[in-house]
PDB file of C-alpha atoms in Angstrom:
ATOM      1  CA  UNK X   1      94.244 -65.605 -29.011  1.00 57.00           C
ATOM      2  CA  UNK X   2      97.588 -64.075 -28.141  1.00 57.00           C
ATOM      3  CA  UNK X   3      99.939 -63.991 -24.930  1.00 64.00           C
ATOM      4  CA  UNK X   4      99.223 -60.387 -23.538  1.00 59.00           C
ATOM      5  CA  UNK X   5     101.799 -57.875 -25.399  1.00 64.00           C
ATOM      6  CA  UNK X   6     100.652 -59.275 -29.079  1.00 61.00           C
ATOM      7  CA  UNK X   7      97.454 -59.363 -27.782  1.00 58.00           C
ATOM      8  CA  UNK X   8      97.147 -55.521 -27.128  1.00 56.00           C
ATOM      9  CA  UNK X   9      98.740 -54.921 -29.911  1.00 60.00           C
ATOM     10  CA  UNK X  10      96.342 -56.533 -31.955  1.00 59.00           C
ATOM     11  CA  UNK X  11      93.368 -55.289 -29.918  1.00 55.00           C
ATOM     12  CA  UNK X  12      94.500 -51.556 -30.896  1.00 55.00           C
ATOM     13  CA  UNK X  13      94.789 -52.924 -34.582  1.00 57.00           C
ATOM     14  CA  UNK X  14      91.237 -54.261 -34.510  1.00 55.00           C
ATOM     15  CA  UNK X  15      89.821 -51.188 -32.873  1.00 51.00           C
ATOM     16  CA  UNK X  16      91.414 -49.184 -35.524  1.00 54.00           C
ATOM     17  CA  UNK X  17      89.716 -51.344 -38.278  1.00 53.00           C
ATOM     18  CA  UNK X  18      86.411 -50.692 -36.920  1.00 56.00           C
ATOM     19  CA  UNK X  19      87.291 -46.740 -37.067  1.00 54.00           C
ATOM     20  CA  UNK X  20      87.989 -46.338 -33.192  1.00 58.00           C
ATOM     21  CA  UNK X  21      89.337 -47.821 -30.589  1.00 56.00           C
ATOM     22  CA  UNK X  22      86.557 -46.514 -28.585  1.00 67.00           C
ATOM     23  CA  UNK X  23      84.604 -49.125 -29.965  1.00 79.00           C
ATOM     24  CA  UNK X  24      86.519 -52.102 -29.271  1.00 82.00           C
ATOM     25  CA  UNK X  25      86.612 -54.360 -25.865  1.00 89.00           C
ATOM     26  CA  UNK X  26      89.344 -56.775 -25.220  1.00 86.00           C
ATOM     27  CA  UNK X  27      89.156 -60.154 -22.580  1.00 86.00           C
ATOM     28  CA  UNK X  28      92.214 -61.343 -21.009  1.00 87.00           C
ATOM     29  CA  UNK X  29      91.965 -65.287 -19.779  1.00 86.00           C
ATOM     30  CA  UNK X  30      93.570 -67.370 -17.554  1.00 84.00           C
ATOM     31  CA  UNK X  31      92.922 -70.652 -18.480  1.00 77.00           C
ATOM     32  CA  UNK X  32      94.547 -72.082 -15.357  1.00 85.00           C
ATOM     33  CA  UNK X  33      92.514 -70.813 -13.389  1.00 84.00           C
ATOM     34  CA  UNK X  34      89.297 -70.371 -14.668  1.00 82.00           C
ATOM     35  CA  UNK X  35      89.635 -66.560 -14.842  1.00 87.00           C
ATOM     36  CA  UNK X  36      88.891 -63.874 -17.166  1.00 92.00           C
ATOM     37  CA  UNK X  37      88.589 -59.788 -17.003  1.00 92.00           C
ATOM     38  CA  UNK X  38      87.314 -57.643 -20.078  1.00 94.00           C
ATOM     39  CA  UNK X  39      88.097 -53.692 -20.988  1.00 91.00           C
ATOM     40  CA  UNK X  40      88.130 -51.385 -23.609  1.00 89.00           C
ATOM     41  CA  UNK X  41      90.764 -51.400 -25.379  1.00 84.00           C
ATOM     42  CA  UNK X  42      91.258 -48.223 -25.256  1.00 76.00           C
ATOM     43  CA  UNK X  43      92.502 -48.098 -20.964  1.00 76.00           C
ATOM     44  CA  UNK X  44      91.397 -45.441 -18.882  1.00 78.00           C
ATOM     45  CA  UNK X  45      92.012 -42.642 -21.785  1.00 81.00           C
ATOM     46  CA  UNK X  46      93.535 -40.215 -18.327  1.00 87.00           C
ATOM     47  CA  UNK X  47      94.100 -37.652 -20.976  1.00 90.00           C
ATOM     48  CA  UNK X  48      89.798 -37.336 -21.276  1.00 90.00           C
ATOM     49  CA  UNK X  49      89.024 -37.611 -17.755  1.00 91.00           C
ATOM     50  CA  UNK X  50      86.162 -35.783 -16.872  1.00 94.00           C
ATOM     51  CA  UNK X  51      85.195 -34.491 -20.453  1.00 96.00           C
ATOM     52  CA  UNK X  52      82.381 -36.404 -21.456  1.00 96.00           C
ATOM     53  CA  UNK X  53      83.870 -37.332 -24.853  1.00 94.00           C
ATOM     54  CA  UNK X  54      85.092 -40.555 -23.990  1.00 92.00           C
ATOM     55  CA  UNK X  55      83.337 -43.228 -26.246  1.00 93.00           C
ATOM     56  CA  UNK X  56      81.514 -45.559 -24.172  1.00 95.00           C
ATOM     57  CA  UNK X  57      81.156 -48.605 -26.506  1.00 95.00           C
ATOM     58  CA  UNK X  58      83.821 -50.060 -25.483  1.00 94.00           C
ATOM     59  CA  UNK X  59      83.363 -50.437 -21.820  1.00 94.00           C
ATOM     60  CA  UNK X  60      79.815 -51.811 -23.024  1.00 97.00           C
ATOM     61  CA  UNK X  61      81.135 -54.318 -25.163  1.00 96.00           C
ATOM     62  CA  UNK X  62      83.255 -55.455 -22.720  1.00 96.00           C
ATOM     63  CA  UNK X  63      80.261 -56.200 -20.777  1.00 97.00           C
ATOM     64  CA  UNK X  64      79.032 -58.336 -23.474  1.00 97.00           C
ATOM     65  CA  UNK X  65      81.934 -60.549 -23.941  1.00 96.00           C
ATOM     66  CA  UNK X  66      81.880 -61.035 -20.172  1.00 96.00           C
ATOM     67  CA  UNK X  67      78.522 -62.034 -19.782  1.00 98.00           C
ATOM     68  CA  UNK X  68      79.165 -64.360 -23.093  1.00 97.00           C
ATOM     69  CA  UNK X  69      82.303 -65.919 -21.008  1.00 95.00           C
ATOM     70  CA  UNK X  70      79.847 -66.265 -18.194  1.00 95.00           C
ATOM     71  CA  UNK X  71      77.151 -68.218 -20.066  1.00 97.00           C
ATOM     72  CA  UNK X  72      74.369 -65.754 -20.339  1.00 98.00           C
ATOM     73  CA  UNK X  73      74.559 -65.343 -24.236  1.00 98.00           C
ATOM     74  CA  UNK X  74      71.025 -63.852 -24.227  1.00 98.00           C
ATOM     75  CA  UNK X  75      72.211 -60.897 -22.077  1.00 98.00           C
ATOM     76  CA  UNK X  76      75.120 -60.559 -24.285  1.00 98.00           C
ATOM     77  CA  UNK X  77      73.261 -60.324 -27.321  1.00 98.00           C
ATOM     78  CA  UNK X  78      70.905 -57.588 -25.920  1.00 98.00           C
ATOM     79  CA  UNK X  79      73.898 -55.113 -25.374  1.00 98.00           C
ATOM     80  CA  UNK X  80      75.170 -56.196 -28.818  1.00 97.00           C
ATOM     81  CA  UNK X  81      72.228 -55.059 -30.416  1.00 98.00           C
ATOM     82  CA  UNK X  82      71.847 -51.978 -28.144  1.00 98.00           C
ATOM     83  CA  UNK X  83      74.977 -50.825 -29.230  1.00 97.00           C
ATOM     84  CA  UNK X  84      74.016 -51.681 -32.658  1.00 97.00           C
ATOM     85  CA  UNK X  85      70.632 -49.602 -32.655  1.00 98.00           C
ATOM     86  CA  UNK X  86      72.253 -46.711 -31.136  1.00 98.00           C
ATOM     87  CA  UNK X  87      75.281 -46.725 -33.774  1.00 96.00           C
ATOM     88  CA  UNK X  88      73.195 -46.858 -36.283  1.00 97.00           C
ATOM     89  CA  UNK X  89      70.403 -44.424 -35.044  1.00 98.00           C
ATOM     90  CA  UNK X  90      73.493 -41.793 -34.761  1.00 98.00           C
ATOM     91  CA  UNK X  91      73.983 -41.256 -31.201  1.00 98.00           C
ATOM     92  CA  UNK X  92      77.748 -41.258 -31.333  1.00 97.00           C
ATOM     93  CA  UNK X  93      80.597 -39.682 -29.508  1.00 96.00           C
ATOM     94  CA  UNK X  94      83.006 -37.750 -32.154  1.00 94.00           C
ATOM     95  CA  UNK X  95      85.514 -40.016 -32.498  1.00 92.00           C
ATOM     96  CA  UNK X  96      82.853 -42.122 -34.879  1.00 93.00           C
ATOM     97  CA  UNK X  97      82.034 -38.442 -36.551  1.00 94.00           C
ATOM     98  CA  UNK X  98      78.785 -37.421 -33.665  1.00 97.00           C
ATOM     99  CA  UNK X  99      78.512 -34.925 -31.234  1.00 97.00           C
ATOM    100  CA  UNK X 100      76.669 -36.813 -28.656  1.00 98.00           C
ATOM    101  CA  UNK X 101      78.411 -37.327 -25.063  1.00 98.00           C
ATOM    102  CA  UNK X 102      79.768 -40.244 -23.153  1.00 97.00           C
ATOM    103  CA  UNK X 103      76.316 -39.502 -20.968  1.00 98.00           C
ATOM    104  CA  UNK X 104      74.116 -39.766 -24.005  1.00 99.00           C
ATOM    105  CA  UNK X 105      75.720 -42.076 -25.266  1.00 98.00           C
ATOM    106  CA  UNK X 106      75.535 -44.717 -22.342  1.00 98.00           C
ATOM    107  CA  UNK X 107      71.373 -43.038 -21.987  1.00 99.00           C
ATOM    108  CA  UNK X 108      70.920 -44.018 -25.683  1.00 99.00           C
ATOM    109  CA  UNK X 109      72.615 -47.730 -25.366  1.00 98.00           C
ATOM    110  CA  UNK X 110      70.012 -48.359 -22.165  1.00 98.00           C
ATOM    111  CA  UNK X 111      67.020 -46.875 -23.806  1.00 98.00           C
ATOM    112  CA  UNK X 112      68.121 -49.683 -26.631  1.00 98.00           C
ATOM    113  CA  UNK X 113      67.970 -52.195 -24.016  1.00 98.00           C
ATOM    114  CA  UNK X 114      64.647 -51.215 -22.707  1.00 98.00           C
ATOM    115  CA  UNK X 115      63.057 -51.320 -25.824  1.00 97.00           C
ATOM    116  CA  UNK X 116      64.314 -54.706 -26.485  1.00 95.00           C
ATOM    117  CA  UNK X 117      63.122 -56.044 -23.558  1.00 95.00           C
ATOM    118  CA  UNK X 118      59.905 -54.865 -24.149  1.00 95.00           C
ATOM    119  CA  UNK X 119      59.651 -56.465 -27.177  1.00 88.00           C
TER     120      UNK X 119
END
């Protein structure tokens, strides 16, 4: 927990421990009001706009933590492990040393999901 300057700063650190960015979300509360918005690290990444070679993760994981700050830990541990299955079954963007796109990426994090539920 860190006022918002230190806090991206260590967000960037943190994604760069994990070996991208692209995998790292960040939340930014308000405790004052009861409010709370989560992103990837990363921003917007302008400069890949369009490529498909932005690493999705991120984005995902922010999901997760939201729907964690929202009380529906369940939820949030289904994307966790999505994320987890598709890391580990190598469907990753190049910045984590794939080939695969942002699309198949994103396909191969839902597919993850859906098998999980049907379990």
């Amino acid at each position: 927990v860190a006022e918002n300057r230190a806090g991206d700063i260590l967000s960037d650190v943190g994604g760069a421990v994990q070996g991208s960015r692209g995998l790292a979300p960040a939340g930014c509360f308000n405790a004052e009001k009861d409010f709370a918005y989560f992103e990837p690290v990363h921003g917007t990444a302008p400069d890949i706009i369009g490529q498909g070679i932005a690493n999705p993760m991120a984005a995902i994981m922010a999901a997760k933590m939201m729907l964690d700050y929202k009380g529906h830990p369940e939820a949030a541990d289904a994307i966790e492990r999505a994320v987890r299955a598709t890391i580990a079954s190598g469907t990753v963007t190049s910045d984590l040393g794939g080939s695969s796109s942002t699309a198949q990426v994103g396909e191969a994090v839902r597919d993850a999901l859906q098998r999980d539920a049907a379990n």
